[in-house]
CSV table of C-alpha atoms in Angstrom, one decimal:
chain,number,residue,atom,x,y,z
A,1,PHE,CA,23.9,-42.8,-34.0
A,2,ALA,CA,21.9,-40.2,-35.8
A,3,ASP,CA,18.9,-39.8,-33.4
A,4,ALA,CA,18.2,-36.5,-31.6
A,5,THR,CA,18.6,-37.9,-28.1
A,6,ALA,CA,21.5,-36.3,-26.2
A,7,LYS,CA,24.1,-38.9,-25.1
A,8,ILE,CA,27.5,-38.9,-23.4
A,9,GLU,CA,29.9,-41.7,-24.0
A,10,CYS,CA,32.1,-42.4,-21.0
A,11,TRP,CA,35.3,-44.4,-21.2
A,12,LEU,CA,36.7,-45.9,-18.0
A,13,ASP,CA,40.4,-46.5,-18.5
A,14,GLY,CA,41.3,-50.1,-17.5
A,15,TYR,CA,37.8,-51.1,-16.4
A,16,LYS,CA,37.0,-54.7,-17.5
A,17,GLY,CA,33.6,-55.2,-16.0
A,18,ASP,CA,30.1,-55.0,-17.4
A,19,LEU,CA,28.1,-51.9,-16.4
A,20,TYR,CA,25.1,-52.2,-18.7
A,21,GLY,CA,21.9,-51.6,-16.7
A,22,GLN,CA,23.9,-50.0,-13.8
A,23,SER,CA,23.7,-46.4,-12.6
A,24,LEU,CA,26.9,-44.4,-12.5
A,25,THR,CA,27.9,-40.9,-11.3
A,26,ILE,CA,30.6,-39.4,-13.5
A,27,ARG,CA,32.5,-36.2,-13.4
A,28,ILE,CA,33.0,-34.5,-16.8
A,29,LEU,CA,36.5,-33.0,-16.9
A,30,HIS,CA,36.6,-31.9,-20.4
A,31,GLU,CA,35.1,-32.5,-23.8
A,32,ILE,CA,37.8,-33.9,-26.0
A,33,ARG,CA,36.3,-33.3,-29.4
A,34,PRO,CA,33.0,-32.6,-31.2
A,35,LEU,CA,30.9,-35.4,-32.7
A,36,GLN,CA,32.5,-36.9,-35.8
A,37,THR,CA,31.6,-39.4,-38.5
A,38,PHE,CA,34.2,-41.6,-40.1
A,39,ASP,CA,34.6,-42.9,-43.6
A,40,SER,CA,36.1,-46.2,-42.5
A,41,PRO,CA,36.6,-48.4,-39.5
A,42,GLU,CA,40.3,-47.7,-39.7
A,43,GLN,CA,39.7,-43.9,-39.3
A,44,LEU,CA,37.5,-44.6,-36.3
A,45,ILE,CA,40.1,-46.9,-34.7
A,46,ALA,CA,42.8,-44.3,-35.2
A,47,GLN,CA,40.6,-41.6,-33.6
A,48,ILE,CA,39.9,-43.8,-30.7
A,49,HIS,CA,43.6,-44.2,-30.1
A,50,ARG,CA,44.0,-40.4,-30.2
A,51,ASP,CA,41.0,-40.0,-27.8
A,52,VAL,CA,42.5,-42.4,-25.3
A,53,ALA,CA,45.8,-40.6,-25.3
A,54,GLU,CA,44.1,-37.3,-24.9
A,55,CYS,CA,41.9,-38.6,-22.0
A,56,ARG,CA,44.9,-40.0,-20.2
A,57,ARG,CA,46.7,-36.7,-20.6
A,58,LEU,CA,43.7,-34.7,-19.3
A,59,VAL,CA,43.2,-37.0,-16.3
A,60,GLU,CA,46.8,-36.7,-15.3
A,61,ARG,CA,46.8,-32.9,-15.6
A,62,TYR,CA,43.5,-32.7,-13.6
A,63,ALA,CA,44.8,-35.0,-10.9
A,64,ALA,CA,48.1,-33.0,-10.6
A,65,ALA,CA,46.3,-29.7,-10.5
A,66,ASN,CA,43.9,-30.8,-7.8
A,67,ARG,CA,46.3,-33.2,-6.0
A,68,THR,CA,43.5,-35.8,-5.9
A,69,PRO,CA,43.1,-39.1,-7.6
A,70,VAL,CA,40.3,-39.3,-10.2
Protein backbone atom coordinates (compact mmCIF):
# COMPACT_ATOMS: atom_id res chain seq x y z
CA PHE A 1 0.00 0.00 0.00
CA ALA A 2 2.97 2.33 0.28
CA ASP A 3 3.33 3.35 -3.39
CA ALA A 4 2.90 6.96 -4.55
CA THR A 5 -0.12 6.34 -6.80
CA ALA A 6 -3.28 8.13 -5.62
CA LYS A 7 -6.11 5.69 -4.92
CA ILE A 8 -9.62 5.85 -3.56
CA GLU A 9 -11.19 2.85 -1.86
CA CYS A 10 -14.93 2.69 -2.41
CA TRP A 11 -17.16 0.49 -0.28
CA LEU A 12 -20.60 -0.44 -1.66
CA ASP A 13 -22.85 -1.32 1.26
CA GLY A 14 -24.59 -4.62 0.65
CA TYR A 15 -23.15 -5.24 -2.83
CA LYS A 16 -22.19 -8.89 -3.34
CA GLY A 17 -21.03 -8.92 -6.98
CA ASP A 18 -17.59 -8.78 -8.59
CA LEU A 19 -16.66 -5.41 -10.11
CA TYR A 20 -12.99 -6.05 -10.88
CA GLY A 21 -12.20 -4.82 -14.38
CA GLN A 22 -15.42 -2.77 -14.55
CA SER A 23 -15.73 1.01 -14.84
CA LEU A 24 -17.75 2.81 -12.17
CA THR A 25 -18.90 6.34 -11.56
CA ILE A 26 -18.97 7.20 -7.88
CA ARG A 27 -20.02 10.29 -5.94
CA ILE A 28 -17.70 11.18 -3.10
CA LEU A 29 -19.83 12.40 -0.22
CA HIS A 30 -17.21 12.77 2.47
CA GLU A 31 -13.75 11.60 3.46
CA ILE A 32 -14.21 9.54 6.61
CA ARG A 33 -10.62 9.54 7.83
CA PRO A 34 -7.02 10.01 6.71
CA LEU A 35 -4.88 7.07 5.64
CA GLN A 36 -3.85 4.92 8.60
CA THR A 37 -1.55 2.00 9.27
CA PHE A 38 -2.42 -0.68 11.80
CA ASP A 39 -0.27 -2.73 14.15
CA SER A 40 -2.50 -5.80 13.96
CA PRO A 41 -5.29 -7.35 11.90
CA GLU A 42 -7.59 -6.89 14.91
CA GLN A 43 -7.01 -3.12 14.89
CA LEU A 44 -7.76 -3.01 11.17
CA ILE A 45 -10.97 -5.02 11.61
CA ALA A 46 -12.13 -2.75 14.44
CA GLN A 47 -11.48 0.32 12.29
CA ILE A 48 -13.36 -1.20 9.35
CA HIS A 49 -16.39 -1.67 11.62
CA ARG A 50 -16.17 1.98 12.70
CA ASP A 51 -15.77 3.07 9.07
CA VAL A 52 -18.85 1.10 7.99
CA ALA A 53 -20.94 2.68 10.76
CA GLU A 54 -19.70 6.16 9.83
CA CYS A 55 -20.39 5.59 6.11
CA ARG A 56 -23.94 4.44 6.82
CA ARG A 57 -24.54 7.48 9.04
CA LEU A 58 -23.20 9.87 6.38
CA VAL A 59 -25.24 8.32 3.57
CA GLU A 60 -28.42 8.55 5.66
CA ARG A 61 -27.70 12.18 6.52
CA TYR A 62 -26.92 13.02 2.89
CA ALA A 63 -30.07 11.31 1.60
CA ALA A 64 -32.26 13.05 4.20
CA ALA A 65 -30.75 16.47 3.44
CA ASN A 66 -31.17 16.02 -0.31
CA ARG A 67 -34.39 13.99 -0.24
CA THR A 68 -32.90 11.65 -2.79
CA PRO A 69 -31.73 8.04 -2.57
CA VAL A 70 -28.01 7.43 -2.96
